[in-house]
Short mmCIF file of C-alpha atoms in Angstrom, two decimals:
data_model
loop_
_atom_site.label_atom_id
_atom_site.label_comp_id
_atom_site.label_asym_id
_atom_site.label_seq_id
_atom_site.Cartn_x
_atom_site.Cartn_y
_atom_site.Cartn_z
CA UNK A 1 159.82 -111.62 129.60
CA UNK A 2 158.54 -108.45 127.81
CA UNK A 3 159.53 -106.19 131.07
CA UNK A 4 162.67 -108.23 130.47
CA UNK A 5 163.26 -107.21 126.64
CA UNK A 6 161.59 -103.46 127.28
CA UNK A 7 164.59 -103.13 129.90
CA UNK A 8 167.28 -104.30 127.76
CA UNK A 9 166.27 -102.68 124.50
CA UNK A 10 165.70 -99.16 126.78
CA UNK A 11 169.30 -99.53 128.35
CA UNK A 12 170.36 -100.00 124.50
CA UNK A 13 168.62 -96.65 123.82
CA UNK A 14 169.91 -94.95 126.47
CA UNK A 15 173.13 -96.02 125.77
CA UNK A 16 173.10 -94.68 122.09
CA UNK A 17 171.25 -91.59 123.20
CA UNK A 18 174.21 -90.98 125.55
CA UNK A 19 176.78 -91.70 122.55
CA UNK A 20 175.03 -89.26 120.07
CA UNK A 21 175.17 -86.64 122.64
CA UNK A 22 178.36 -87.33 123.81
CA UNK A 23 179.28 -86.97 120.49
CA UNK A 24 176.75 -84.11 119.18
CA UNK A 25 178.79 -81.92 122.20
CA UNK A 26 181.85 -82.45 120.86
CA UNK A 27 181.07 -81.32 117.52
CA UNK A 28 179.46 -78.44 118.84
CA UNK A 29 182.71 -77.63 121.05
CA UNK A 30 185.21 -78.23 118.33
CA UNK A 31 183.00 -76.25 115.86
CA UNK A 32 183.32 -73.76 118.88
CA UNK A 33 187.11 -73.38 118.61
CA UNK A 34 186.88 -73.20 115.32
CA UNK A 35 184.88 -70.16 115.70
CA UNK A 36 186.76 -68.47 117.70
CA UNK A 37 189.83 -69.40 115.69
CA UNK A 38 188.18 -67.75 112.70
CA UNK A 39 187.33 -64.56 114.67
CA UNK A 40 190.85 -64.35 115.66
CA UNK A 41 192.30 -64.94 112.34
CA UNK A 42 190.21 -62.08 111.18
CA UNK A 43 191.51 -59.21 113.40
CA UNK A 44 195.02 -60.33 112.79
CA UNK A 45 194.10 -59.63 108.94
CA UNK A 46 194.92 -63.50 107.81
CA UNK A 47 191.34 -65.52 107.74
CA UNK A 48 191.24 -63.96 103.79
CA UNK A 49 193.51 -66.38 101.02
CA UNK A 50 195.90 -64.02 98.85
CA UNK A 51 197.64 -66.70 96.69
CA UNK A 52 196.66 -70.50 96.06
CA UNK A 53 194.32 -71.70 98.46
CA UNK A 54 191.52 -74.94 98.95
CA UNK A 55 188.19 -74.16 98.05
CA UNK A 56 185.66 -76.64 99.68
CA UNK A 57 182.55 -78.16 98.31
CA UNK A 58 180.35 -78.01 101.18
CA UNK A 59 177.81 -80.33 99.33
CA UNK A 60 180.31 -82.79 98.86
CA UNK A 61 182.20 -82.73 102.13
CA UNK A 62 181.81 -85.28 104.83
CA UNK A 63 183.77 -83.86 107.62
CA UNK A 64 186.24 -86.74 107.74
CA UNK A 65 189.11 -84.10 108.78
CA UNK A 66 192.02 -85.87 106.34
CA UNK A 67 192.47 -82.36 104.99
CA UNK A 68 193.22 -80.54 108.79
CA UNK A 69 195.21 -83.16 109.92
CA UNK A 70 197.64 -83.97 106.65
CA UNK A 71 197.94 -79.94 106.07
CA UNK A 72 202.02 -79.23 107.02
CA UNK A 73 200.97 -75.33 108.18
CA UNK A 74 198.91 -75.15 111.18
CA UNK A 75 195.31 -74.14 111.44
CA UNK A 76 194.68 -73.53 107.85
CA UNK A 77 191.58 -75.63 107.69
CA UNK A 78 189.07 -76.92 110.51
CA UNK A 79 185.59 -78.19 110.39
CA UNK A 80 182.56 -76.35 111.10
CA UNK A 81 179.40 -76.94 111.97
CA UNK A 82 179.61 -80.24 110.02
CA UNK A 83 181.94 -78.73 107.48
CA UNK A 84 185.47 -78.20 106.06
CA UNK A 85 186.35 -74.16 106.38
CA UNK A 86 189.50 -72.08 106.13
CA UNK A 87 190.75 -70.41 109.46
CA UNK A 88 194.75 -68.86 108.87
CA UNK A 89 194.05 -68.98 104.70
CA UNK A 90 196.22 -66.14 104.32
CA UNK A 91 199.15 -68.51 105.71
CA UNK A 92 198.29 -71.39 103.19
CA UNK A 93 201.31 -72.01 101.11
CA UNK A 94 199.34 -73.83 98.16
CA UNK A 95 201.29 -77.39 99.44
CA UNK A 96 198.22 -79.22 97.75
CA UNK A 97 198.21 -82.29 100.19
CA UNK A 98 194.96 -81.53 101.54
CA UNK A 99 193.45 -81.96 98.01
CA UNK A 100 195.05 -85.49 97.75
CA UNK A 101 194.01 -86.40 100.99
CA UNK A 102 190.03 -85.70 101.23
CA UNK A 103 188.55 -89.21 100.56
CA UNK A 104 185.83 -87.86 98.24
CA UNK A 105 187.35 -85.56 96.21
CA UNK A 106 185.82 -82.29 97.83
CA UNK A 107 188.65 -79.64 97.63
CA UNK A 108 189.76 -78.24 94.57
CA UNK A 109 192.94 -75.20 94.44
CA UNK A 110 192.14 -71.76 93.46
CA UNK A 111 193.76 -68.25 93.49
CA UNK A 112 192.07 -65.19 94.06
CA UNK A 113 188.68 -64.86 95.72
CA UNK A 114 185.76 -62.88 94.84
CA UNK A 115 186.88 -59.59 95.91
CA UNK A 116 190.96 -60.02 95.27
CA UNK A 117 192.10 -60.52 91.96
CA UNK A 118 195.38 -61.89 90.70
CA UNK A 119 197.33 -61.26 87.85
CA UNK A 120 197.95 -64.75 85.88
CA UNK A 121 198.87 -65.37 82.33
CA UNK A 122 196.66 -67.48 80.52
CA UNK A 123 198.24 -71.28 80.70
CA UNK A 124 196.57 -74.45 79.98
CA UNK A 125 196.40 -77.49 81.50
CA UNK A 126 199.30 -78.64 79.55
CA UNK A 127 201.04 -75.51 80.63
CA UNK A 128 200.72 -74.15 76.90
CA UNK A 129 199.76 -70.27 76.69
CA UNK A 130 197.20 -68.65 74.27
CA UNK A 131 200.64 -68.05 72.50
CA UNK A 132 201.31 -72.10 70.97
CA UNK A 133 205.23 -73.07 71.75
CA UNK A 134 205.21 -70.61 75.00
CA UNK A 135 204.88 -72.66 77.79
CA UNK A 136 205.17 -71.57 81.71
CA UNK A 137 205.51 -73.76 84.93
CA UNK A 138 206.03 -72.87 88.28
CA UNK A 139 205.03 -69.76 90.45
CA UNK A 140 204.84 -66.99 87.82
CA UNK A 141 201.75 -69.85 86.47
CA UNK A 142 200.52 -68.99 90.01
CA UNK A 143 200.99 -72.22 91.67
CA UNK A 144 203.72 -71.86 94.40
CA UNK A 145 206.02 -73.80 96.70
CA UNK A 146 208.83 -76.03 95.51
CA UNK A 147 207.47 -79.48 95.06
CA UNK A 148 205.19 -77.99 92.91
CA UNK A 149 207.25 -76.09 90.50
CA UNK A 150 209.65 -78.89 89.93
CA UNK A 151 206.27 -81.13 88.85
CA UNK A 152 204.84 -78.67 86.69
CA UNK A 153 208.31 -78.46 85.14
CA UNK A 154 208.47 -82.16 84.25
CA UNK A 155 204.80 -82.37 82.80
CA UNK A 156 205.58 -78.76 80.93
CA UNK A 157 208.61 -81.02 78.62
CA UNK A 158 206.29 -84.02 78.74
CA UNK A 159 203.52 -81.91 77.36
CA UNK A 160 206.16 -80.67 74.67
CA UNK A 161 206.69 -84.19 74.02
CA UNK A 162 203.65 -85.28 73.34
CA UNK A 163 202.01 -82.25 71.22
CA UNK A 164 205.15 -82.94 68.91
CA UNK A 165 207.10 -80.14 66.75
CA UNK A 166 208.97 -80.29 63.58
CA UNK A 167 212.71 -79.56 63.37
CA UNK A 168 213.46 -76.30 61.57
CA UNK A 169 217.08 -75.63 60.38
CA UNK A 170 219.37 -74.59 63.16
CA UNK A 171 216.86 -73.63 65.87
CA UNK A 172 216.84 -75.41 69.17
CA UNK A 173 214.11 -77.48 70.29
CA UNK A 174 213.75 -75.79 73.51
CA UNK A 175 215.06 -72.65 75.02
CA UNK A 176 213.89 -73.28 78.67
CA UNK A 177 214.28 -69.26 80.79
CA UNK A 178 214.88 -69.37 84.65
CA UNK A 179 217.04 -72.22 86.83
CA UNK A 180 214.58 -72.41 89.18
CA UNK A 181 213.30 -75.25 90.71
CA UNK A 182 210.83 -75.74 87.47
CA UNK A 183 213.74 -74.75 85.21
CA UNK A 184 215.85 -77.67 86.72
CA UNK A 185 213.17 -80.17 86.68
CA UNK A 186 212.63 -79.46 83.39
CA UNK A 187 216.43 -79.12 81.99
CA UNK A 188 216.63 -83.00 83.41
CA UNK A 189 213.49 -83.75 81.36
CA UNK A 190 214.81 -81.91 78.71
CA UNK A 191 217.76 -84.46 78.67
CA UNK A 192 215.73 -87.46 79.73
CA UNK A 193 214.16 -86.59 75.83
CA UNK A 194 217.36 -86.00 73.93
CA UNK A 195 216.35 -82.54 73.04
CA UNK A 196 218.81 -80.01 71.98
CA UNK A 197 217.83 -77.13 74.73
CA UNK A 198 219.61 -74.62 76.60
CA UNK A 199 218.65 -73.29 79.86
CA UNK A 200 219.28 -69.20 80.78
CA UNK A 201 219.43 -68.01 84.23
CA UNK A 202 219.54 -64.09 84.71
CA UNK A 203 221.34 -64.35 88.54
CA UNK A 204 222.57 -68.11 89.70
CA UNK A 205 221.08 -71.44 89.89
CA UNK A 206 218.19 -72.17 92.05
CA UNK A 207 216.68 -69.00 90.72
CA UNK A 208 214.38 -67.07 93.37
CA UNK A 209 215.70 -70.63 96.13
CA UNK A 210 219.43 -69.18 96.00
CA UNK A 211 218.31 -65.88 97.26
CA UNK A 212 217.20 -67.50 100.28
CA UNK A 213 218.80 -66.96 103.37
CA UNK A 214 221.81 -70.22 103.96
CA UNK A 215 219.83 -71.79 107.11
CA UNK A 216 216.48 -71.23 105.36
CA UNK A 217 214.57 -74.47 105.60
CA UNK A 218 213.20 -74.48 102.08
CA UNK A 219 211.82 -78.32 101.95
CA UNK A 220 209.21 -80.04 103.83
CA UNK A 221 208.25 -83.20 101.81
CA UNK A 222 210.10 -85.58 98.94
CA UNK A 223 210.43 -85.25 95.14
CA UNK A 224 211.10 -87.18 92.35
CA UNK A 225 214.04 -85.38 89.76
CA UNK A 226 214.18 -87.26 86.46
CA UNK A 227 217.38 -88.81 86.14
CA UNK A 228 218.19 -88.39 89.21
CA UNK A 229 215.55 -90.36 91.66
CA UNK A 230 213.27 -89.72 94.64
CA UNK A 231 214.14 -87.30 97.41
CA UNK A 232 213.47 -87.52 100.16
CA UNK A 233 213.58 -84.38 102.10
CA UNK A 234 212.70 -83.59 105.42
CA UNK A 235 213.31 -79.72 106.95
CA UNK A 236 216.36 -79.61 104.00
CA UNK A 237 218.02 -76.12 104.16
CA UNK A 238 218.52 -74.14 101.14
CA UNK A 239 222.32 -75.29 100.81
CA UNK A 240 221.43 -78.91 101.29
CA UNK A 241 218.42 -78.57 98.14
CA UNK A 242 221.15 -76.72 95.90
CA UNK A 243 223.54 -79.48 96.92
CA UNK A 244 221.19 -82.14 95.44
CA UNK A 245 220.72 -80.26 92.26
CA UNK A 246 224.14 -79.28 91.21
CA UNK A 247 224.82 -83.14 91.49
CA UNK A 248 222.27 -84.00 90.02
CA UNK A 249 222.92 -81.80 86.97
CA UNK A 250 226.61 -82.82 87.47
CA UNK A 251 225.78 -86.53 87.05
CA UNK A 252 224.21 -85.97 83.88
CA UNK A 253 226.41 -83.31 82.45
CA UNK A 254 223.82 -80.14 81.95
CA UNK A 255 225.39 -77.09 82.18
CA UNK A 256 222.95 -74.13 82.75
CA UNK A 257 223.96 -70.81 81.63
CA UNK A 258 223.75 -68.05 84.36
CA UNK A 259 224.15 -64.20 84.56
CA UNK A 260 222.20 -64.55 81.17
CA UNK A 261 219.08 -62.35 81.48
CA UNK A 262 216.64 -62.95 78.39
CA UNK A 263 215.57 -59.47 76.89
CA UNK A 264 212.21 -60.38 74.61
CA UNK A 265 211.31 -63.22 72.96
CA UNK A 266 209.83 -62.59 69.29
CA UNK A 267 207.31 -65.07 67.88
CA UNK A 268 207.90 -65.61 64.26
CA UNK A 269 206.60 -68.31 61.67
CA UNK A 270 207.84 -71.20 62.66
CA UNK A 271 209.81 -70.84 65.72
CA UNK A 272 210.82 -67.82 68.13
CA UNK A 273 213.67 -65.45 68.90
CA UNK A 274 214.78 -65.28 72.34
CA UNK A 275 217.54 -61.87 72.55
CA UNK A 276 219.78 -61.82 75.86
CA UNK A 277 220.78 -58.75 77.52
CA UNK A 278 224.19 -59.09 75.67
CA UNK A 279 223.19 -59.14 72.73
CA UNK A 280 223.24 -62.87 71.90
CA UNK A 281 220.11 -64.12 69.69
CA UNK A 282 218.83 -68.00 69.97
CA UNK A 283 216.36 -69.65 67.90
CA UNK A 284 214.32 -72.27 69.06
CA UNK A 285 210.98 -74.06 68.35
CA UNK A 286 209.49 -73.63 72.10
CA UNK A 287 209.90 -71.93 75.03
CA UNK A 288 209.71 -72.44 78.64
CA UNK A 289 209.01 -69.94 80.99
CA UNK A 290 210.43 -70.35 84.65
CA UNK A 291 211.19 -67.72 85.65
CA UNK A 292 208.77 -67.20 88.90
CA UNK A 293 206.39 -64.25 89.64
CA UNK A 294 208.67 -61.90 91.41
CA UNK A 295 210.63 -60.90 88.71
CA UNK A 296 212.14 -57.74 89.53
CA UNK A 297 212.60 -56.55 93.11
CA UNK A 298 210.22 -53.65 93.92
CA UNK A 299 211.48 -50.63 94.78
CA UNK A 300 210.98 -47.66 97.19
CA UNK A 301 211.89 -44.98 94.56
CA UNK A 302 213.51 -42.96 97.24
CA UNK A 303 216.60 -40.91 97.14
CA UNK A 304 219.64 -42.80 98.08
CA UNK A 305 218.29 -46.50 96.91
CA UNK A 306 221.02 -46.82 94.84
CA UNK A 307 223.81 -46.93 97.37
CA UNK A 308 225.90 -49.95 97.86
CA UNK A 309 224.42 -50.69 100.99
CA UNK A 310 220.99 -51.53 99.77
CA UNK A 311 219.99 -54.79 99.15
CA UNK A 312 217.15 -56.81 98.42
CA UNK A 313 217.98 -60.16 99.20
CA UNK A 314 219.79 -61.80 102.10
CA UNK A 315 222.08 -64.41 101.71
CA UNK A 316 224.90 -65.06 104.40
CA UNK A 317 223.46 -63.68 107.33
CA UNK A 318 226.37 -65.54 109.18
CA UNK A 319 229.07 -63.08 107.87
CA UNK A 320 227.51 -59.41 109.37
CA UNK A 321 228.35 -58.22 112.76
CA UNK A 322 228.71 -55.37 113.96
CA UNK A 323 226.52 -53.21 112.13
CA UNK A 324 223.40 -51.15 112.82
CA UNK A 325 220.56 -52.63 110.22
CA UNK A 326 216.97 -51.37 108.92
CA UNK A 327 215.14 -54.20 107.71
CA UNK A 328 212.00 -52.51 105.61
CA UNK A 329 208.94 -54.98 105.13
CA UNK A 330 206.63 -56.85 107.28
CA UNK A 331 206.19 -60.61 105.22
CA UNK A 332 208.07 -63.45 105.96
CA UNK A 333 211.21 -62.92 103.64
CA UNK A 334 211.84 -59.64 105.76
CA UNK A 335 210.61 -61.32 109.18
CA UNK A 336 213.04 -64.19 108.63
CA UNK A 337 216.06 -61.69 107.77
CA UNK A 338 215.83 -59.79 110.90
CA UNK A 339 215.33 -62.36 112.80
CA UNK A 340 218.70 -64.12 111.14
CA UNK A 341 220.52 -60.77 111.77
CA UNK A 342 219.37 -59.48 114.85
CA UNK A 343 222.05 -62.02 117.23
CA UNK A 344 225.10 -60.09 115.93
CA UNK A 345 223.82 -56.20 115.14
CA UNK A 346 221.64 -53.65 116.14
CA UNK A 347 218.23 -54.38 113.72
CA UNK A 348 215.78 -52.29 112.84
CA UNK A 349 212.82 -53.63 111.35
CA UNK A 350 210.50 -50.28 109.48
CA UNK A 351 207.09 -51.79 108.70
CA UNK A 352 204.32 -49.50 107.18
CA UNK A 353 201.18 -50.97 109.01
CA UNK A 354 200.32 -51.03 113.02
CA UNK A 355 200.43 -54.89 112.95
CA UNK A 356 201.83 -57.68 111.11
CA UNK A 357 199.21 -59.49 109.39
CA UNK A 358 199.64 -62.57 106.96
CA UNK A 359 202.77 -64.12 108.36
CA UNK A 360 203.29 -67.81 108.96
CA UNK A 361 202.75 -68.63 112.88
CA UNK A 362 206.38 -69.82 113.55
CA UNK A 363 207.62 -66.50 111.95
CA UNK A 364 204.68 -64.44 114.10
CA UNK A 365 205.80 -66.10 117.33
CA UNK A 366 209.57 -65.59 117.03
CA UNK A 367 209.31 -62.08 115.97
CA UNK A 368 206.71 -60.48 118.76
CA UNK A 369 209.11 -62.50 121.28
CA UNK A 370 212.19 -60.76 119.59
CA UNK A 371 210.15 -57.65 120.06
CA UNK A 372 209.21 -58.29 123.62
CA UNK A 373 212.26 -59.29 124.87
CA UNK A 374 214.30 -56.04 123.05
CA UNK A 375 216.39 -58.45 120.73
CA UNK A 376 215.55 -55.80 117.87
CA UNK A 377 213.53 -52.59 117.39
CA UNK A 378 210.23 -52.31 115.48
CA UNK A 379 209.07 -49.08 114.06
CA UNK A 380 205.40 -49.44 112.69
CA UNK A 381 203.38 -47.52 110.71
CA UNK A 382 206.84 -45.83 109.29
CA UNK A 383 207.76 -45.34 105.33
CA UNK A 384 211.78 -45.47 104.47
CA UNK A 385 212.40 -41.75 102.76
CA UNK A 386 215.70 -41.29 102.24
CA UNK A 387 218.77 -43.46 102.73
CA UNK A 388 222.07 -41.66 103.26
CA UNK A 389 225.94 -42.98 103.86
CA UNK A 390 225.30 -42.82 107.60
CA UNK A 391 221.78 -42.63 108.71
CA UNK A 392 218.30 -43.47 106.80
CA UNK A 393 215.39 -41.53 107.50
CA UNK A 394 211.95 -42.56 108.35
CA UNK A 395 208.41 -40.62 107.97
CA UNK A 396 205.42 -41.92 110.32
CA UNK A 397 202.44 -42.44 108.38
CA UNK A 398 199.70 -41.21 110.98
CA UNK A 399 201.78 -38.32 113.28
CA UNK A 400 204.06 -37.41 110.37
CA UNK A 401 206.93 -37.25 112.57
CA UNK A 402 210.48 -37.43 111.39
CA UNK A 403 213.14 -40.12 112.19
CA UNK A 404 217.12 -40.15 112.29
CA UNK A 405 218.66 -43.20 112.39
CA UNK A 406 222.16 -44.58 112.06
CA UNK A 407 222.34 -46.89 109.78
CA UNK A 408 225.46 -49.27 107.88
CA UNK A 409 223.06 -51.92 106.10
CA UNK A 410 219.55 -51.68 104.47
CA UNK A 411 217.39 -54.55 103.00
CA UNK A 412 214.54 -54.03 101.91
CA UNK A 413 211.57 -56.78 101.14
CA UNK A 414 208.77 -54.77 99.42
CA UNK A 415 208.07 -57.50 97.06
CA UNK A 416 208.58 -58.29 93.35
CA UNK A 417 206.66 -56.97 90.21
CA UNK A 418 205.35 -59.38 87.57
CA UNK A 419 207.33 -59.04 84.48
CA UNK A 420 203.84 -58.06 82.57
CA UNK A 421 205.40 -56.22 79.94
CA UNK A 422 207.62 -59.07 79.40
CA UNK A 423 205.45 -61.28 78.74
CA UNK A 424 202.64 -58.93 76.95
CA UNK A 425 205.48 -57.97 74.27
CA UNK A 426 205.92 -62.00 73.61
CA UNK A 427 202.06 -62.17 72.86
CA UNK A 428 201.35 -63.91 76.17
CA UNK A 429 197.46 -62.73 77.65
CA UNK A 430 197.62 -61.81 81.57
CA UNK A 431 194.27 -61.51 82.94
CA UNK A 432 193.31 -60.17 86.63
CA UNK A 433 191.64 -63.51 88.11
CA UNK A 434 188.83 -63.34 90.85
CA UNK A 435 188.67 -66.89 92.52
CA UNK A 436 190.19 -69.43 89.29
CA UNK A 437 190.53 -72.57 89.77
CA UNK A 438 193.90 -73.86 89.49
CA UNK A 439 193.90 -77.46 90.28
CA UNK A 440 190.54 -79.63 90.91
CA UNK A 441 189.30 -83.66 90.62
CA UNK A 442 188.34 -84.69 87.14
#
């Protein structure tokens, strides 16, 4: 009988022994791939964040994975060696579903890390800046991607709401600056309230969105628009998201007010000033700010850059043929543009580094094939230097050397600058930020 029992609870042992290693080996593999995931992402320049990113509290983590699995980029996040870690963090888009998902509450959403600051103005968490009535939502606030902005544009009014102001003679209630996806949400809230607003929109409607290329899946996941409903959205193209909101400010008659670029806004007493580049003045008792962090287009500062065939945006890919194209820039936006060009002319893409680093891995894939199989041209390590009716010119960083090229078309993607002194002459505080926390459990 106890030969019998020392049998059984020995084959029970064994049997658990075998599980834990089993297991223990897999852990060890996986952590493995990780590894050499991370090693990887460093060479190609994109295991460091540079906008909003998950920061993981190692103490708190339990390795359940809900965070690598819900995440709608791929390898952003993986476990290691019994923990969460970032891999690609340079292609995190700040979705934020990863912080929803962990089961105990162990990711929180931060810009910047220790050794890369980022420009942010100082906001609160009800959106408020250190100037009270200025409020900003969206990306120039530093948290990105669409579902986002159009949130942060809701609770922004709601916030307004709620703090309460008192009416003062003919100002507005709320001048709200940018059409955006923020500056929509919020116009709808705006309405939802009753509040006399306008909104002001220095190019078109869908702000920094309608400068996307037509075919440019924009949406990944649903939204809710007040006064409008949930939307579901699922790979929605650019067309198909401007679509939804001109009907839904249709249905509830809002008119936004476009090719009206705001100048300054002037705090006074009791309300503020907000001058338009034509000369118009408005008075209102709050602002909101939604106007994105691009702001203005960088440019080269070349001779030439003023030509007719410079541009900075594409938006109709579909309608050039025919024409011999540099593309300058090596992100996404000028990844995406040759590769939307590059069927019907003869591309150029000028990028000033050896390799691209940073881009998302759809965008990586498509472009080295493109490369590969000789569907465009790619000059690296090359500066644009002069851009003239028939040919550009291009200077190679390292040998120096000296290059002609045709040319009809030039876009160029170097980036946008914040509109610091924009916001510095309003009284708004912008302070480089080294690893701030954006967004984290209570």
């Amino acid at each position: 009988m106890l030969l019998e029992q020392i049998i059984i609870y020995g084959f029970v042992l064994l049997f658990c022994g075998v599980i834990v290693l089993v297991y223990l080996r897999k852990l060890k593999q996986a952590s493995q791939e990780v590894e050499a995931k991370i090693e990887v992402a460093k060479q190609e320049g994109i295991h460091e964040p540079v906008s909003l990113h998950p920061r993981i509290d190692l103490d708190t983590c339990i390795k359940s994975g809900a965070c690598v699995t819900v995440c709608p980029e791929q390898d952003i996040l993986g476990i290691l060696n019994g923990g969460g870690t970032l891999i690609n963090a340079s292609n995190c888009v700040g979705h934020g579903a990863c912080f929803h998902a962990c089961p105990v509450e162990a990711i929180s959403l931060v810009i910047g890390t220790e050794k890369r600051g980022v420009d942010l103005p100082h906001v609160s968490e009800t959106y408020e800046t250190n100037v009270p009535g200025i409020y900003i939502a969206g990306e120039l606030g530093g948290m990105g991607l669409i579902k986002n902005s159009v949130e942060q544009g809701i609770m922004a009014v709601e916030n307004i709401m709620k703090k309460g102001f008192e009416k003062h003679g003919q100002a507005l209630d709320l001048v709200i600056v940018g059409a955006g996806p923020a500056g929509i949400s919020a116009s709808l809230t705006a309405k939802k309230h009753g509040l006399n607003f306008v909104t002001l929109e220095q190019d078109t409607l869908g702000g920094t969105v309608f400068t996307f290329p037509r075919s440019k899946i924009v949406m990944t996941s649903p939204m809710d628009l007040p006064l409008y409903g949930r939307v579901k959205l699922f790979d929605t193209s650019k067309q198909e998201l401007l679509d939804i909101w001109n009907e839904a400010l249709s249905k509830n008659s809002l008119t936004i007010r476009e090719k009206t670029k705001v100048e300054s806004i002037v705090p006074e007493k009791s309300h503020f000033r907000v001058n338009t580049q034509s000369g118009e003045t408005l008075l209102t008792q709050n602002v909101l700010l939604a106007i994105g962090r691009r702001g203005t287009p960088r440019k080269l500062g070349i001779p030439g850059e003023v030509s007719e065939k410079v541009a900075y945006r594409l938006l109709e890919p579909e309608l050039i043929s025919g024409k011999k194209i540099i593309v300058v820039g090596g992100g996404d936006s000028a990844i995406e543009s040759a590769l939307l060009l590059m069927g019907q002319n003869e591309v150029t893409l000028s990028y000033r580094k050896d390799k691209f680093s940073r881009l998302k891995p759809k965008n990586r894939e498509k472009i080295l094939a493109a490369i590969q199989n000789k569907e465009l041209s790619i000059q690296y390590n090359t500066n644009l230097t002069e851009i003239k009716p028939q040919q550009v010119s291009l200077s190679h960083s390292i040998t120096d050397a000296q290059l002609e090229l045709e040319n009809d078309l030039v876009y160029i993607f170097a980036g946008g600058e914040l509109p610091t002194q924009f916001l510095q002459k309003a009284g708004v505080k912008i302070t480089k930020r080294f690893g701030y926390t954006m967004k984290k459990h209570r």
